[in-house]
Amino acid sequence: MLRIAAAALAGTAIEFYDFFVYGTAAALVLGPLFFPTFSPLAGTLAAFGTFGVGFFARPLGSVLFGHIGDRHGRRPVLVISLLVTGASTVAVGCVPTYGSIGVAAPVLLLVLRFAQGLGLGGEWGGAVLLTAEHAPAGRRGLWSSFPQVGPAVGFLLANGVMLALSATLTEAQFTQWGWRVPFWVSGVLALIGLWLRSSLAESPRFLEIDDHARVPLVEVVRDHWRLVLLTAGALSVGYAVFYAVTTWSLAYATERLGVSRTVMLSCVMAAVVVKGALTPVAAVLGDRYGRRPLCLIGCAATALWMFPMVALLSTGAPLLMVTGFLGAMLAFVAMFAVIAAYLPELYEPRVRCTGAAVGYNLGGVFGGALTPIVATALADQGGRVPWGVAAYLTGVALVSLACFALLPDTRPGQVPTPGPESDPGRSGAAQARATTG
């Protein structure tokens, strides 16, 4: 289990490194380099637009790689998705700027960002299911939390490299070539990830399935559409809060408040360190007390904390900003630490890779793709304290709270083969398969 969990963590860390390094670059440099004819605000919005393309690609990646995972196994998903994401990230670091090739530059950026999202859309489902389906029932939350630590590690790697370059290079050097280095580093990380995953065994739960879904997406849409929509809505708040803290706040504080890039990266990284460290702790609580109760607590805490977080951010004082970010990350951990165990327990095994991944990544579209763009636009309409951003994030939290309230709970330690009661939106055929399976 330790070897499987370590390989899953390493892979998600590498793939999220690729995804996050783009978000940091979008907040700091991509606007002027690839959209120089726009105003500073419009350039930032355009850069965040290319950032959002990756989220819209993720559900498509879930469908593509979910089909592979449900038909041919979880293990192939881990290898192919890592190759796709790694290659596209290295290529982003090689794209000439607008000043060199004109409009072709942002077009290439969009295409490669789409490929990044496609690969990441498959990565999460494969890594989480391989871990969850190997894990003993009573510790499924704990072992499944290892892939959930991966995003924090990937974020710290991405921002650590950016921070080191920002601190050692001049502004001209960073703008000219320094921002490309983190993208090139992805190639080395991808090779390490492939080596770690080369000896993993296939999921025993997948090998037990006698009747594999012919077209998993069709069954998911037909039998589990309500469950997919509820999980997507429930997870939206996590994405919204995380990218408000890690992406939008970087652009807002550096451009509007005059906080240095180095200070902002340090503040955000401090909060993410705490998030990564507490993820296994929250997962153990989920094993003991249930997944949904923690999710409901996290949503409620988010709704209560967004106005204080925005107020603390608007001060521009490092200690107060870190305090605001920490509160948001604690609420985030309560939800997302247990999601890797919760989602697989909600779907029947024959379509689990597709259903869980599509629901998870649709939440990214609803919460992650739009948040930096909406928050940037709302902040531009307000005064020094962007209360509109706080209201937006609070609204997303309340919607997610309602969705979690409508989802069924899963008993800690149960075998991940849900019964008919798990999804009221299922067809009779799906209920029969779950009951007999």
Short mmCIF file of C-alpha atoms in Angstrom, two decimals:
data_model
loop_
_atom_site.label_atom_id
_atom_site.label_comp_id
_atom_site.label_asym_id
_atom_site.label_seq_id
_atom_site.Cartn_x
_atom_site.Cartn_y
_atom_site.Cartn_z
CA MET A 1 0.00 0.00 0.00
CA LEU A 2 2.84 2.40 0.81
CA ARG A 3 4.44 1.85 -2.62
CA ILE A 4 1.11 2.29 -4.43
CA ALA A 5 0.21 5.40 -2.43
CA ALA A 6 3.67 6.91 -2.95
CA ALA A 7 3.48 6.36 -6.71
CA ALA A 8 -0.01 7.87 -6.83
CA LEU A 9 1.12 10.87 -4.81
CA ALA A 10 4.18 11.40 -7.01
CA GLY A 11 2.11 11.25 -10.18
CA THR A 12 -0.57 13.66 -9.03
CA ALA A 13 2.13 15.99 -7.70
CA ILE A 14 3.84 16.06 -11.09
CA GLU A 15 0.66 16.54 -13.08
CA PHE A 16 -0.65 19.26 -10.78
CA TYR A 17 2.78 20.89 -10.89
CA ASP A 18 2.22 21.20 -14.64
CA PHE A 19 -1.27 22.61 -14.13
CA PHE A 20 -0.32 25.06 -11.36
CA VAL A 21 2.82 26.40 -12.97
CA TYR A 22 0.63 27.65 -15.80
CA GLY A 23 -1.74 29.33 -13.34
CA THR A 24 1.12 31.14 -11.61
CA ALA A 25 2.58 32.24 -14.93
CA ALA A 26 -0.87 33.45 -16.04
CA ALA A 27 -1.15 35.58 -12.92
CA LEU A 28 2.34 37.06 -13.23
CA VAL A 29 3.63 37.30 -16.82
CA LEU A 30 1.53 35.72 -19.57
CA GLY A 31 -0.76 38.72 -20.07
CA PRO A 32 1.93 41.22 -21.20
CA LEU A 33 3.86 38.58 -23.18
CA PHE A 34 1.02 37.00 -25.13
CA PHE A 35 -1.64 39.75 -25.09
CA PRO A 36 0.45 42.96 -25.29
CA THR A 37 -2.16 44.90 -27.29
CA PHE A 38 -4.64 44.63 -24.41
CA SER A 39 -4.86 46.92 -21.40
CA PRO A 40 -3.29 45.50 -18.20
CA LEU A 41 -6.70 44.40 -16.88
CA ALA A 42 -7.79 42.91 -20.22
CA GLY A 43 -4.43 41.16 -20.59
CA THR A 44 -4.82 39.54 -17.18
CA LEU A 45 -8.37 38.46 -18.02
CA ALA A 46 -7.18 37.00 -21.34
CA ALA A 47 -4.37 35.10 -19.59
CA PHE A 48 -6.88 33.73 -17.06
CA GLY A 49 -9.07 32.80 -20.04
CA THR A 50 -6.35 30.51 -21.38
CA PHE A 51 -5.98 29.20 -17.81
CA GLY A 52 -9.69 28.34 -17.80
CA VAL A 53 -9.43 26.36 -21.05
CA GLY A 54 -7.56 23.67 -19.12
CA PHE A 55 -10.56 23.20 -16.84
CA PHE A 56 -12.97 22.84 -19.74
CA ALA A 57 -10.67 20.16 -21.19
CA ARG A 58 -10.58 18.18 -17.94
CA PRO A 59 -14.09 16.64 -18.23
CA LEU A 60 -13.25 15.56 -21.78
CA GLY A 61 -10.10 13.96 -20.42
CA SER A 62 -12.26 12.25 -17.81
CA VAL A 63 -14.44 10.77 -20.52
CA LEU A 64 -11.49 9.65 -22.66
CA PHE A 65 -9.35 8.21 -19.88
CA GLY A 66 -12.38 7.04 -17.90
CA HIS A 67 -13.30 4.85 -20.88
CA ILE A 68 -9.79 3.39 -20.82
CA GLY A 69 -9.89 2.93 -17.05
CA ASP A 70 -13.28 1.19 -17.02
CA ARG A 71 -12.59 -0.96 -20.08
CA HIS A 72 -8.86 -1.74 -19.85
CA GLY A 73 -7.78 -0.95 -16.29
CA ARG A 74 -6.72 1.88 -14.04
CA ARG A 75 -2.98 1.40 -14.57
CA PRO A 76 -2.78 2.39 -18.28
CA VAL A 77 -4.53 5.66 -17.43
CA LEU A 78 -1.71 6.67 -15.10
CA VAL A 79 0.98 6.25 -17.76
CA ILE A 80 -0.79 7.83 -20.75
CA SER A 81 -2.16 10.83 -18.84
CA LEU A 82 1.29 11.60 -17.40
CA LEU A 83 2.85 11.55 -20.87
CA VAL A 84 0.19 13.87 -22.32
CA THR A 85 0.41 16.43 -19.54
CA GLY A 86 4.20 16.40 -19.31
CA ALA A 87 4.77 16.82 -23.04
CA SER A 88 2.30 19.68 -23.36
CA THR A 89 3.79 21.51 -20.36
CA VAL A 90 7.33 21.35 -21.76
CA ALA A 91 5.96 22.65 -25.06
CA VAL A 92 4.38 25.68 -23.31
CA GLY A 93 7.86 26.68 -22.20
CA CYS A 94 8.98 26.70 -25.83
CA VAL A 95 6.16 28.81 -27.35
CA PRO A 96 7.45 32.12 -28.80
CA THR A 97 5.73 35.25 -27.50
CA TYR A 98 3.36 37.56 -29.37
CA GLY A 99 6.28 39.81 -30.27
CA SER A 100 7.91 36.97 -32.22
CA ILE A 101 5.06 35.20 -34.04
CA GLY A 102 2.01 37.41 -33.50
CA VAL A 103 -1.43 35.94 -32.94
CA ALA A 104 -0.12 32.38 -33.40
CA ALA A 105 1.46 32.66 -29.94
CA PRO A 106 -1.78 32.84 -27.88
CA VAL A 107 -3.37 30.25 -30.19
CA LEU A 108 -0.56 27.78 -29.45
CA LEU A 109 -0.91 28.60 -25.79
CA LEU A 110 -4.60 27.71 -25.90
CA VAL A 111 -3.97 24.40 -27.69
CA LEU A 112 -1.27 23.32 -25.24
CA ARG A 113 -3.32 24.39 -22.24
CA PHE A 114 -6.18 22.28 -23.57
CA ALA A 115 -3.82 19.29 -23.81
CA GLN A 116 -2.70 19.89 -20.21
CA GLY A 117 -6.29 19.77 -19.02
CA LEU A 118 -7.00 16.66 -21.08
CA GLY A 119 -4.19 14.76 -19.39
CA LEU A 120 -5.03 15.97 -15.89
CA GLY A 121 -8.67 15.01 -16.40
CA GLY A 122 -7.57 11.38 -16.63
CA GLU A 123 -4.86 11.48 -13.97
CA TRP A 124 -7.05 12.05 -10.92
CA GLY A 125 -9.45 9.17 -11.60
CA GLY A 126 -6.71 6.66 -12.33
CA ALA A 127 -4.53 7.58 -9.34
CA VAL A 128 -7.38 7.75 -6.83
CA LEU A 129 -9.08 4.53 -7.94
CA LEU A 130 -5.87 2.51 -8.05
CA THR A 131 -5.19 3.56 -4.45
CA ALA A 132 -8.76 3.30 -3.15
CA GLU A 133 -9.39 -0.11 -4.69
CA HIS A 134 -6.16 -1.55 -3.25
CA ALA A 135 -6.75 -0.09 0.23
CA PRO A 136 -8.26 -2.03 3.16
CA ALA A 137 -11.83 -0.91 3.77
CA GLY A 138 -11.24 0.60 7.21
CA ARG A 139 -8.35 2.76 6.02
CA ARG A 140 -9.57 3.70 2.55
CA GLY A 141 -9.82 7.38 3.45
CA LEU A 142 -6.27 7.51 4.77
CA TRP A 143 -4.63 5.75 1.82
CA SER A 144 -6.77 7.59 -0.72
CA SER A 145 -5.66 10.88 0.76
CA PHE A 146 -2.13 10.39 -0.58
CA PRO A 147 -3.10 11.36 -4.15
CA GLN A 148 -4.93 14.34 -2.60
CA VAL A 149 -1.67 15.50 -1.04
CA GLY A 150 -0.18 15.51 -4.55
CA PRO A 151 -1.79 18.81 -5.61
CA ALA A 152 -0.28 20.57 -2.60
CA VAL A 153 3.16 19.13 -3.38
CA GLY A 154 2.78 20.08 -7.05
CA PHE A 155 1.74 23.60 -6.13
CA LEU A 156 4.69 24.02 -3.78
CA LEU A 157 7.09 22.73 -6.43
CA ALA A 158 5.66 25.05 -9.08
CA ASN A 159 5.63 28.12 -6.90
CA GLY A 160 8.94 27.24 -5.25
CA VAL A 161 10.64 27.22 -8.63
CA MET A 162 8.87 30.47 -9.59
CA LEU A 163 9.83 32.03 -6.25
CA ALA A 164 13.49 31.04 -6.61
CA LEU A 165 13.65 32.45 -10.12
CA SER A 166 11.81 35.60 -9.13
CA ALA A 167 14.20 36.19 -6.23
CA THR A 168 17.43 35.55 -8.18
CA LEU A 169 16.68 37.05 -11.61
CA THR A 170 16.11 40.63 -12.59
CA GLU A 171 12.63 41.62 -13.81
CA ALA A 172 13.93 41.71 -17.39
CA GLN A 173 15.54 38.25 -17.13
CA PHE A 174 12.43 36.72 -15.54
CA THR A 175 10.17 38.19 -18.23
CA GLN A 176 12.51 37.27 -21.09
CA TRP A 177 13.31 33.63 -20.25
CA GLY A 178 13.05 32.90 -16.51
CA TRP A 179 9.34 32.11 -16.56
CA ARG A 180 9.98 29.31 -19.07
CA VAL A 181 12.27 27.29 -16.78
CA PRO A 182 9.50 25.78 -14.59
CA PHE A 183 7.80 24.45 -17.73
CA TRP A 184 11.01 22.76 -18.90
CA VAL A 185 11.51 21.19 -15.46
CA SER A 186 8.26 19.29 -16.08
CA GLY A 187 10.02 17.01 -18.55
CA VAL A 188 12.39 15.71 -15.86
CA LEU A 189 9.55 15.26 -13.38
CA ALA A 190 7.47 13.32 -15.91
CA LEU A 191 10.30 10.83 -16.46
CA ILE A 192 10.57 10.30 -12.71
CA GLY A 193 6.82 9.72 -12.49
CA LEU A 194 6.85 7.17 -15.30
CA TRP A 195 9.64 5.25 -13.58
CA LEU A 196 7.71 5.17 -10.29
CA ARG A 197 4.54 3.91 -11.96
CA SER A 198 6.12 1.32 -14.24
CA SER A 199 5.86 -1.53 -11.69
CA LEU A 200 2.40 -0.88 -10.21
CA ALA A 201 -0.11 -3.75 -10.15
CA GLU A 202 -3.60 -3.38 -11.57
CA SER A 203 -6.50 -2.70 -9.21
CA PRO A 204 -7.87 -5.97 -7.73
CA ARG A 205 -11.40 -4.56 -7.82
CA PHE A 206 -11.11 -3.96 -11.57
CA LEU A 207 -9.87 -7.53 -12.12
CA GLU A 208 -12.94 -8.87 -10.30
CA ILE A 209 -15.38 -7.21 -12.73
CA ASP A 210 -16.82 -9.79 -15.12
CA ASP A 211 -19.07 -7.53 -17.16
CA HIS A 212 -17.23 -4.37 -18.21
CA ALA A 213 -19.29 -1.45 -19.49
CA ARG A 214 -19.21 -1.27 -23.29
CA VAL A 215 -19.49 2.53 -23.37
CA PRO A 216 -19.04 3.76 -19.77
CA LEU A 217 -20.09 7.34 -20.53
CA VAL A 218 -23.47 6.20 -21.85
CA GLU A 219 -24.16 4.26 -18.65
CA VAL A 220 -23.03 7.18 -16.49
CA VAL A 221 -25.29 9.65 -18.30
CA ARG A 222 -28.22 7.23 -18.36
CA ASP A 223 -27.98 5.76 -14.87
CA HIS A 224 -26.03 8.27 -12.76
CA TRP A 225 -26.72 11.71 -14.23
CA ARG A 226 -28.13 13.09 -10.99
CA LEU A 227 -25.16 11.84 -8.98
CA VAL A 228 -22.70 13.39 -11.45
CA LEU A 229 -24.40 16.78 -11.28
CA LEU A 230 -24.60 16.73 -7.48
CA THR A 231 -20.92 15.79 -7.09
CA ALA A 232 -19.90 18.47 -9.58
CA GLY A 233 -21.92 21.11 -7.75
CA ALA A 234 -20.66 19.94 -4.37
CA LEU A 235 -16.99 20.11 -5.38
CA SER A 236 -17.27 23.53 -7.05
CA VAL A 237 -16.59 25.39 -3.83
CA GLY A 238 -13.27 23.65 -3.28
CA TYR A 239 -12.01 24.64 -6.70
CA ALA A 240 -13.34 28.19 -6.34
CA VAL A 241 -11.65 28.77 -3.00
CA PHE A 242 -8.37 27.12 -3.96
CA TYR A 243 -7.92 29.10 -7.16
CA ALA A 244 -9.12 32.32 -5.55
CA VAL A 245 -6.29 31.92 -3.04
CA THR A 246 -3.56 30.52 -5.29
CA THR A 247 -4.21 32.30 -8.59
CA TRP A 248 -6.53 35.31 -8.38
CA SER A 249 -4.98 36.68 -5.17
CA LEU A 250 -1.52 36.70 -6.80
CA ALA A 251 -2.70 38.94 -9.62
CA TYR A 252 -4.86 41.11 -7.37
CA ALA A 253 -2.22 41.77 -4.71
CA THR A 254 0.67 42.38 -7.10
CA GLU A 255 -1.28 44.57 -9.54
CA ARG A 256 -3.76 46.39 -7.29
CA LEU A 257 -2.10 46.46 -3.87
CA GLY A 258 1.53 46.74 -4.95
CA VAL A 259 2.66 43.70 -2.95
CA SER A 260 5.85 42.16 -4.33
CA ARG A 261 5.65 38.92 -6.28
CA THR A 262 8.04 37.21 -3.85
CA VAL A 263 5.96 38.14 -0.79
CA MET A 264 2.72 36.92 -2.37
CA LEU A 265 4.18 33.60 -3.49
CA SER A 266 5.55 33.08 0.03
CA CYS A 267 2.18 33.83 1.66
CA VAL A 268 0.27 31.47 -0.58
CA MET A 269 2.85 28.71 -0.23
CA ALA A 270 2.68 28.92 3.58
CA ALA A 271 -1.07 28.25 3.47
CA VAL A 272 -0.68 25.36 1.01
CA VAL A 273 1.97 23.71 3.23
CA VAL A 274 -0.59 23.55 6.03
CA LYS A 275 -3.20 22.23 3.62
CA GLY A 276 -0.96 19.39 2.48
CA ALA A 277 0.12 18.46 6.01
CA LEU A 278 -3.44 18.28 7.36
CA THR A 279 -4.95 16.30 4.47
CA PRO A 280 -4.14 12.83 5.93
CA VAL A 281 -5.38 13.96 9.35
CA ALA A 282 -8.75 14.98 7.96
CA ALA A 283 -8.89 11.73 5.95
CA VAL A 284 -8.47 9.68 9.15
CA LEU A 285 -11.40 11.60 10.66
CA GLY A 286 -13.39 10.70 7.55
CA ASP A 287 -12.61 7.01 8.09
CA ARG A 288 -13.90 7.27 11.63
CA TYR A 289 -16.89 9.61 11.36
CA GLY A 290 -17.90 9.51 7.71
CA ARG A 291 -17.11 11.48 4.56
CA ARG A 292 -20.17 13.67 4.13
CA PRO A 293 -20.18 15.22 7.65
CA LEU A 294 -16.69 16.63 7.04
CA CYS A 295 -17.75 17.94 3.64
CA LEU A 296 -20.74 19.73 5.15
CA ILE A 297 -18.55 21.27 7.86
CA GLY A 298 -16.03 22.44 5.25
CA CYS A 299 -18.72 24.07 3.10
CA ALA A 300 -20.27 25.87 6.06
CA ALA A 301 -16.85 27.09 7.24
CA THR A 302 -16.09 28.38 3.74
CA ALA A 303 -19.33 30.36 3.58
CA LEU A 304 -18.53 31.97 6.94
CA TRP A 305 -14.88 32.75 6.15
CA MET A 306 -14.93 34.34 2.69
CA PHE A 307 -15.71 37.91 3.82
CA PRO A 308 -13.00 37.86 6.53
CA MET A 309 -10.52 36.33 4.04
CA VAL A 310 -11.07 39.07 1.45
CA ALA A 311 -10.84 41.77 4.12
CA LEU A 312 -7.52 40.34 5.35
CA LEU A 313 -6.18 40.08 1.81
CA SER A 314 -7.04 43.70 1.05
CA THR A 315 -4.75 44.91 3.85
CA GLY A 316 -1.67 43.84 1.90
CA ALA A 317 -0.01 42.88 5.23
CA PRO A 318 1.76 39.50 4.86
CA LEU A 319 0.76 38.10 8.28
CA LEU A 320 -2.89 39.06 7.85
CA MET A 321 -3.00 37.70 4.30
CA VAL A 322 -1.54 34.38 5.46
CA THR A 323 -4.17 34.23 8.22
CA GLY A 324 -6.92 34.68 5.65
CA PHE A 325 -5.46 32.04 3.36
CA LEU A 326 -4.99 29.56 6.21
CA GLY A 327 -8.65 29.77 7.21
CA ALA A 328 -9.69 29.10 3.61
CA MET A 329 -7.32 26.14 3.28
CA LEU A 330 -8.55 24.56 6.53
CA ALA A 331 -12.11 24.65 5.21
CA PHE A 332 -10.89 23.26 1.89
CA VAL A 333 -9.09 20.34 3.57
CA ALA A 334 -12.20 19.30 5.47
CA MET A 335 -13.90 18.66 2.13
CA PHE A 336 -11.22 17.52 -0.29
CA ALA A 337 -9.24 15.24 2.05
CA VAL A 338 -12.09 12.70 2.00
CA ILE A 339 -13.27 13.15 -1.60
CA ALA A 340 -10.85 10.55 -2.98
CA ALA A 341 -12.55 7.89 -0.83
CA TYR A 342 -16.07 9.34 -1.03
CA LEU A 343 -16.52 9.58 -4.80
CA PRO A 344 -15.48 5.98 -5.63
CA GLU A 345 -17.84 4.72 -2.93
CA LEU A 346 -20.75 6.46 -4.67
CA TYR A 347 -20.34 4.78 -8.09
CA GLU A 348 -20.66 1.14 -9.06
CA PRO A 349 -17.30 -0.43 -10.06
CA ARG A 350 -18.01 -0.97 -13.77
CA VAL A 351 -18.32 2.79 -14.45
CA ARG A 352 -16.44 4.13 -11.44
CA CYS A 353 -13.45 5.54 -13.32
CA THR A 354 -15.67 7.54 -15.68
CA GLY A 355 -18.35 8.61 -13.19
CA ALA A 356 -16.06 9.73 -10.36
CA ALA A 357 -13.64 11.53 -12.69
CA VAL A 358 -16.35 13.31 -14.69
CA GLY A 359 -18.08 14.53 -11.53
CA TYR A 360 -14.78 15.66 -10.02
CA ASN A 361 -13.62 17.54 -13.11
CA LEU A 362 -16.99 19.12 -13.89
CA GLY A 363 -16.67 20.68 -10.46
CA GLY A 364 -13.43 22.17 -11.75
CA VAL A 365 -15.28 23.80 -14.63
CA PHE A 366 -17.96 25.26 -12.38
CA GLY A 367 -15.59 26.42 -9.66
CA GLY A 368 -12.03 26.64 -10.97
CA ALA A 369 -12.30 27.82 -14.56
CA LEU A 370 -14.51 30.80 -13.85
CA THR A 371 -13.28 31.99 -10.46
CA PRO A 372 -10.10 33.89 -11.52
CA ILE A 373 -11.98 35.60 -14.36
CA VAL A 374 -15.09 36.47 -12.32
CA ALA A 375 -13.05 37.56 -9.30
CA THR A 376 -10.79 39.78 -11.43
CA ALA A 377 -13.80 41.46 -13.03
CA LEU A 378 -15.59 41.91 -9.69
CA ALA A 379 -12.49 43.30 -7.99
CA ASP A 380 -12.13 45.90 -10.73
CA GLN A 381 -15.66 47.17 -10.02
CA GLY A 382 -15.16 47.61 -6.27
CA GLY A 383 -13.05 49.74 -3.96
CA ARG A 384 -9.97 48.71 -2.05
CA VAL A 385 -11.84 45.80 -0.44
CA PRO A 386 -13.40 43.63 -3.21
CA TRP A 387 -16.55 42.61 -1.36
CA GLY A 388 -18.06 41.34 -4.61
CA VAL A 389 -15.47 38.56 -4.70
CA ALA A 390 -16.36 37.56 -1.14
CA ALA A 391 -20.07 37.49 -2.03
CA TYR A 392 -19.38 35.35 -5.11
CA LEU A 393 -17.33 32.80 -3.16
CA THR A 394 -19.92 32.68 -0.37
CA GLY A 395 -22.64 32.01 -2.93
CA VAL A 396 -20.66 29.14 -4.45
CA ALA A 397 -20.15 27.69 -0.95
CA LEU A 398 -23.90 27.75 -0.24
CA VAL A 399 -24.70 26.00 -3.53
CA SER A 400 -22.12 23.31 -2.75
CA LEU A 401 -23.51 22.94 0.76
CA ALA A 402 -26.95 22.19 -0.71
CA CYS A 403 -25.46 19.62 -3.11
CA PHE A 404 -23.57 17.81 -0.34
CA ALA A 405 -26.77 17.74 1.72
CA LEU A 406 -28.52 15.91 -1.14
CA LEU A 407 -25.74 13.35 -1.65
CA PRO A 408 -25.94 10.01 0.19
CA ASP A 409 -23.46 9.26 2.95
CA THR A 410 -21.14 6.26 2.88
CA ARG A 411 -20.28 4.23 5.94
CA PRO A 412 -16.61 4.33 6.91
CA GLY A 413 -15.04 0.98 6.16
CA GLN A 414 -17.71 -0.32 3.79
CA VAL A 415 -16.72 -2.12 0.62
CA PRO A 416 -16.99 0.36 -2.28
CA THR A 417 -19.88 -1.35 -4.01
CA PRO A 418 -22.85 0.97 -3.48
CA GLY A 419 -26.34 -0.34 -3.21
CA PRO A 420 -29.38 0.98 -5.07
CA GLU A 421 -30.01 3.57 -2.38
CA SER A 422 -26.69 5.31 -3.14
CA ASP A 423 -28.03 7.15 -6.17
CA PRO A 424 -31.74 7.92 -6.43
CA GLY A 425 -31.18 8.94 -10.06
CA ARG A 426 -30.13 5.46 -11.20
CA SER A 427 -32.09 3.32 -13.58
CA GLY A 428 -33.53 -0.01 -12.52
CA ALA A 429 -30.86 -1.88 -14.49
CA ALA A 430 -28.08 -0.10 -12.64
CA GLN A 431 -29.76 -0.82 -9.31
CA ALA A 432 -30.01 -4.49 -10.16
CA ARG A 433 -26.33 -4.66 -11.12
CA ALA A 434 -25.30 -2.94 -7.87
CA THR A 435 -27.47 -5.28 -5.79
CA THR A 436 -26.20 -8.48 -7.41
CA GLY A 437 -22.57 -7.20 -7.66
#
